Short mmCIF file of C-alpha atoms in Angstrom, two decimals:
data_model
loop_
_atom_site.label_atom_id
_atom_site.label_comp_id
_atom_site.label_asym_id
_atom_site.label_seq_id
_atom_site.Cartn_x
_atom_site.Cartn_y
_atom_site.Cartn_z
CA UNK A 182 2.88 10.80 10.69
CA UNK A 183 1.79 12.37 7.44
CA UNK A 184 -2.08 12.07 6.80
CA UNK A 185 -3.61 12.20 3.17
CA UNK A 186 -6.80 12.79 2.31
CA UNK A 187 -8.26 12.09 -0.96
CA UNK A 188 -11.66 13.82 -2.52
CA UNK A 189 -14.24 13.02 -3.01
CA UNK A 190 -14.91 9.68 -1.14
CA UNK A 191 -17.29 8.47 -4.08
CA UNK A 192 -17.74 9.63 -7.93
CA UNK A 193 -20.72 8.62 -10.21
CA UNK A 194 -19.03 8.85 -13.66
CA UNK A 195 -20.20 7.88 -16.90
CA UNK A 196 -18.02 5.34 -19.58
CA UNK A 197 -15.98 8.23 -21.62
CA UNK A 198 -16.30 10.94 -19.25
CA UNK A 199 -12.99 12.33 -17.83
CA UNK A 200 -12.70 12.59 -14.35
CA UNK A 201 -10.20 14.13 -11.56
CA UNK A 202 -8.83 13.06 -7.85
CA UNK A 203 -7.31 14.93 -5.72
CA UNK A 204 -4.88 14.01 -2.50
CA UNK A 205 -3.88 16.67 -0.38
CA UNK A 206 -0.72 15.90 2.25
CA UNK A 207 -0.62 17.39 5.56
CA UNK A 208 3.08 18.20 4.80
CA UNK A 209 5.02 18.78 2.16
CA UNK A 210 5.78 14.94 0.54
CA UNK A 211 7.54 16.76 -2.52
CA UNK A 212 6.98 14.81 -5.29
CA UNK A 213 7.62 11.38 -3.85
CA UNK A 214 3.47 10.22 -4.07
CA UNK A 215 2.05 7.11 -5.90
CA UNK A 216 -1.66 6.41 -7.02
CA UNK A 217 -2.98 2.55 -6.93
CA UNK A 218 -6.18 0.74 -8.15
CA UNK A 219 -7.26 -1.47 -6.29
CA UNK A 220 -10.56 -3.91 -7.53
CA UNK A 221 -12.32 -5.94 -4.97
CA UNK A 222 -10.29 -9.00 -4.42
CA UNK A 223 -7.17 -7.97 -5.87
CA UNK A 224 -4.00 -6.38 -4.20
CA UNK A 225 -3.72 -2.52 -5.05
CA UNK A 226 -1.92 -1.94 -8.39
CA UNK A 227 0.20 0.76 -8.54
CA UNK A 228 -0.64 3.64 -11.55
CA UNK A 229 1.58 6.64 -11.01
CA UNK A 230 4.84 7.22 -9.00
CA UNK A 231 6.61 10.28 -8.74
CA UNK A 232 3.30 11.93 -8.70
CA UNK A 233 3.35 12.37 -12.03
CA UNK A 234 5.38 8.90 -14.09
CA UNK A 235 3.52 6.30 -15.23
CA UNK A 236 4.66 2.88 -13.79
CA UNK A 237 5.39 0.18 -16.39
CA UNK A 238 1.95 -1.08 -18.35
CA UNK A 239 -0.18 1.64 -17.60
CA UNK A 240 -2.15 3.28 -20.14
CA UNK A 241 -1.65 7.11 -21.30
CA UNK A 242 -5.41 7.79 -20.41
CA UNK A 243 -4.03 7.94 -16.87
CA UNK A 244 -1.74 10.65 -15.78
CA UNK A 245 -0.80 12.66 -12.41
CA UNK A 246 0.34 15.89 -11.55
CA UNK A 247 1.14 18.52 -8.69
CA UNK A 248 3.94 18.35 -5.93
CA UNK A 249 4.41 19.77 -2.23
CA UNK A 250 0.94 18.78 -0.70
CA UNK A 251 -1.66 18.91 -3.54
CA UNK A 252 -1.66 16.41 -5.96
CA UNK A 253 -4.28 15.02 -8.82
CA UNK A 254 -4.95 11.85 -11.11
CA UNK A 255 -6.72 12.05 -14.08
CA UNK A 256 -8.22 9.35 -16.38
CA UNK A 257 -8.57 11.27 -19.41
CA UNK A 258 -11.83 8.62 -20.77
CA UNK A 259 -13.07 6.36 -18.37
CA UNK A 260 -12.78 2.66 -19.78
CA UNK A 261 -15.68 0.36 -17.78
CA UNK A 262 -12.32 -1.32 -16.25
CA UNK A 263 -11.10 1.92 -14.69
CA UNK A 264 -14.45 1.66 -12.28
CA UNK A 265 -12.50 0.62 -8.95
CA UNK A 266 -10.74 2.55 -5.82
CA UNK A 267 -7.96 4.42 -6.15
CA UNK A 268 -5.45 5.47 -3.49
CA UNK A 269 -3.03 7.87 -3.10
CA UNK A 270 0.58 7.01 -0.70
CA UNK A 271 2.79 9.33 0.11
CA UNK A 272 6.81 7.88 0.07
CA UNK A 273 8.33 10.85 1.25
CA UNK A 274 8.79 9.97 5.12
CA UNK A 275 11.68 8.39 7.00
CA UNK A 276 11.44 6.24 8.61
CA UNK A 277 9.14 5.11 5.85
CA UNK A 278 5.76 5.40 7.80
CA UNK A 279 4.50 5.10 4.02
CA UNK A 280 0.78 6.25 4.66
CA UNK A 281 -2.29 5.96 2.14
CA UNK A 282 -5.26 7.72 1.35
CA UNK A 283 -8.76 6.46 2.55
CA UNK A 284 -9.57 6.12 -1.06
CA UNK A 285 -11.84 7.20 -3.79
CA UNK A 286 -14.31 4.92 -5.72
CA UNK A 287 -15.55 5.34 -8.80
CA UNK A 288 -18.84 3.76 -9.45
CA UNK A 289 -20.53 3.69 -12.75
CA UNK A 290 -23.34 6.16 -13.22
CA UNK B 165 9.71 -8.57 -10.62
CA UNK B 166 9.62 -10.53 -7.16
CA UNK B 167 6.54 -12.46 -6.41
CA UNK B 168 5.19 -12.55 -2.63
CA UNK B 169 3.08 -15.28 -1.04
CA UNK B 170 1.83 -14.26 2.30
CA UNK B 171 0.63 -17.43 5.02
CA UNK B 172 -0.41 -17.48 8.49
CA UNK B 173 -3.77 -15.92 8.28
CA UNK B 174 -7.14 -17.56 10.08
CA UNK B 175 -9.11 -17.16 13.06
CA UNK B 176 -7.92 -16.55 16.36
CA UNK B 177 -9.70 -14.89 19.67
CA UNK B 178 -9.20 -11.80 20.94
CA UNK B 179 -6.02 -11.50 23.11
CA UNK B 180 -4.70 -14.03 20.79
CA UNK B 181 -1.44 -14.12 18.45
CA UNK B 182 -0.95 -15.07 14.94
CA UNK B 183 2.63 -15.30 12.73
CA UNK B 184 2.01 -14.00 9.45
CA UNK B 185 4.47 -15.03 6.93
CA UNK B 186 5.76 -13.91 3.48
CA UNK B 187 7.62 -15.74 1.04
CA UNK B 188 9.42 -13.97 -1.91
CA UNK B 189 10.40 -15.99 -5.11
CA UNK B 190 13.74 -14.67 -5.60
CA UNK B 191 16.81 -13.78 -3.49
CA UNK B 192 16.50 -10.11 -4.37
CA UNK B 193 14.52 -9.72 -1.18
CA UNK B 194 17.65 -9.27 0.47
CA UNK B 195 17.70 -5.63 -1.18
CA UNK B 196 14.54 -4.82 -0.40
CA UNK B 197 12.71 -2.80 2.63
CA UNK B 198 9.35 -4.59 3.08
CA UNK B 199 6.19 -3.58 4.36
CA UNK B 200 3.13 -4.66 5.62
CA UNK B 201 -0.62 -3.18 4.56
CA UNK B 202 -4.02 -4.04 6.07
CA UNK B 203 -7.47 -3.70 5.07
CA UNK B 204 -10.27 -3.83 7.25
CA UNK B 205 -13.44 -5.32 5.56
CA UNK B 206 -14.80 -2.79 3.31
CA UNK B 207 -12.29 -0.13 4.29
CA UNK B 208 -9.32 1.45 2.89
CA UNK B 209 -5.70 0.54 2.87
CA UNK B 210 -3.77 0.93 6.24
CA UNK B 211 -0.10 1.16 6.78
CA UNK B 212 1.10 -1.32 9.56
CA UNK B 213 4.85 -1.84 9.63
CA UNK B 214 8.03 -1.90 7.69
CA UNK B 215 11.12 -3.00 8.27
CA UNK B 216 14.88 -1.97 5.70
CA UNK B 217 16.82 -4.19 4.14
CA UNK B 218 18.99 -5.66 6.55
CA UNK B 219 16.65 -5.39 9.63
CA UNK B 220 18.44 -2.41 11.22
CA UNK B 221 15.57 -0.04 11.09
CA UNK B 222 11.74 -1.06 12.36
CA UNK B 223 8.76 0.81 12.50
CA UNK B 224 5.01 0.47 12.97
CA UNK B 225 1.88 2.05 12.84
CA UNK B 226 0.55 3.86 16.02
CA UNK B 227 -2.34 0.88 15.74
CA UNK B 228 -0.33 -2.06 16.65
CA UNK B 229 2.76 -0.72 18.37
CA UNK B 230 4.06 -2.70 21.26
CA UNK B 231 1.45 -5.60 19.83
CA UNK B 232 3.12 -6.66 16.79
CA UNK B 233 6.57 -7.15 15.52
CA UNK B 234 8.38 -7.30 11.79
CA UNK B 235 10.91 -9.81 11.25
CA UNK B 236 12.80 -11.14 8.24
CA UNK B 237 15.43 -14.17 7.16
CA UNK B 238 16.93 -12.76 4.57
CA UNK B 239 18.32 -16.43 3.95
CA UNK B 240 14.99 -18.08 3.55
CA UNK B 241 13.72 -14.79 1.42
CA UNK B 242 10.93 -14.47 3.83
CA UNK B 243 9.41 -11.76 6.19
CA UNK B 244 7.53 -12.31 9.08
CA UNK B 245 4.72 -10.21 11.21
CA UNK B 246 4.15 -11.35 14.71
CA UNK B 247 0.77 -10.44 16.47
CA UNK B 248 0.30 -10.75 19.81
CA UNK B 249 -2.92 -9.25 21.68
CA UNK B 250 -4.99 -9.46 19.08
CA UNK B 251 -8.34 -7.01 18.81
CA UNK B 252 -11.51 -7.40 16.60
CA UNK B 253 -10.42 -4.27 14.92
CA UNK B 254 -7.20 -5.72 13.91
CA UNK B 255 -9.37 -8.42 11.20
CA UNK B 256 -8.11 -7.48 8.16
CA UNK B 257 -6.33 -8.64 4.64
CA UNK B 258 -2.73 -8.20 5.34
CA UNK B 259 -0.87 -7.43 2.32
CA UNK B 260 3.09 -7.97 2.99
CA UNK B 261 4.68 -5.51 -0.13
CA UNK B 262 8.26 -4.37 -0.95
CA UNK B 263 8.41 -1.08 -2.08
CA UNK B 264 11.40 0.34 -3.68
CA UNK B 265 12.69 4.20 -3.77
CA UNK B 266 15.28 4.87 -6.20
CA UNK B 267 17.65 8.16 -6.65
CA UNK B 268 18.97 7.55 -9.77
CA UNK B 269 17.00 7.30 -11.86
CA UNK B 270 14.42 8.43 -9.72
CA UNK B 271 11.82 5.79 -9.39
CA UNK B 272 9.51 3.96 -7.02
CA UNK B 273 8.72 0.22 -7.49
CA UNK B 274 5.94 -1.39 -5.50
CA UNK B 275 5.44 -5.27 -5.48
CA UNK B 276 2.83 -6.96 -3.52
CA UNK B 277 1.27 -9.96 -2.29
CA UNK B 278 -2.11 -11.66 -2.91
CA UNK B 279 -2.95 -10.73 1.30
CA UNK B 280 -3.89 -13.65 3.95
CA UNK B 281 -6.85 -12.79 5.67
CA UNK B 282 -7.34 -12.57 9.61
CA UNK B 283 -10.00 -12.50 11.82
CA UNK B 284 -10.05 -11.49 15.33
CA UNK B 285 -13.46 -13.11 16.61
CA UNK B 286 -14.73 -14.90 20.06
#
């Protein structure tokens, strides 16, 4: 099973700022990993596949890059309805043991 | 885009089983591997089980295997999770989602449900 790990567990950002994640694989995924928000309540929404494409909807403030077993999401300025957890899943496995992140929230500072 | 509807979900006691089931609103589900997500209260999202298109290939999460099972009728569009021997640390939202990967072009698709909660509880 491939384990992901995202840092850090919790950011205090301010409205504007721009802020980073990172997801680290404990194998190479290549560049099959995806990046959800999830709010409380709601199913996760799915942001970025490919590590890097933007899935349909999504605004250009949020992009992804990297590939192999580091990868990063940035919100370029944080929007007070980008406060939520997001999650990193790696699609790379077969049989597709499609594993996730534990998560990083951002909270409003 | 397909729309899922999971069911099933309440309270049961431990050693107890549940059916969890999901409906999809269009016969595309045929095409589709699904999946099935948990979240524990106030925790992240956990991987459970998936199962390909035309139920040839299973697999599950070291958490529940041997406990619970993936199923799916293709004809009535709807996938199944079976859970026998249920624990307390098995409460969780269970998200049923079908998630796509494409070659050409490359792309990844991810539809999910709105979750059905259970809770394993004497």
């Amino acid at each position: 099973e491939i384990v992901m790990t995202q840092s850090p567990v919790t950011l205090s950002v301010s409205p504007g700022e721009r802020v980073t994640l990172s997801c680290r694989a404990s194998q190479s995924v290549s560049g099959n990993l995806a990046w959800y928000q999830q709010k409380p309540g709601q199913a996760p929404r799915l942001l970025i596949y490919g590590a890097s494409t933007r899935a349909t909807g999504i605004p250009a403030r949020f992009s992804g890059s990297g590939s192999g077993t580091e990868f990063t999401l940035t919100i370029s300025s944080l929007q007070s309805e980008d406060f939520a957890v997001y999650y990193c899943q790696q699609y790379n496995s077969w049989p597709p043991m499609f594993t996730f992140g534990q998560g990083t929230k951002l909270e409003i500072k | 885009q397909v729309q899922l509807v999971e069911s099933g979900g309440g309270v049961v006691q431990p050693g107890g089983s549940l059916r969890l089931s999901c409906a999809a609103s269009e016969s595309t589900f045929s095409n589709y591997g699904m999946h099935w997500v948990r979240q524990a209260p106030g925790k992240g999202l956990e991987w459970v089980a998936f199962i390909r298109y035309n139920g040839d290939t299973k697999c599950y999460a070291d958490s529940v295997k041997g406990r619970f099972t993936v199923s799916r009728d293709n004809s009535k569009s709807t996938l199944y999770l079976q859970m026998n021997s249920l624990r307390p640390e098995d409460t969780a939202v269970y998200y049923c989602a079908a998630m796509v990967v494409s070659a050409t072009p490359p792309q990844f698709r991810s539809f999910w449900g709105q979750g059905s909660l259970v809770t394993v509880s004497s």
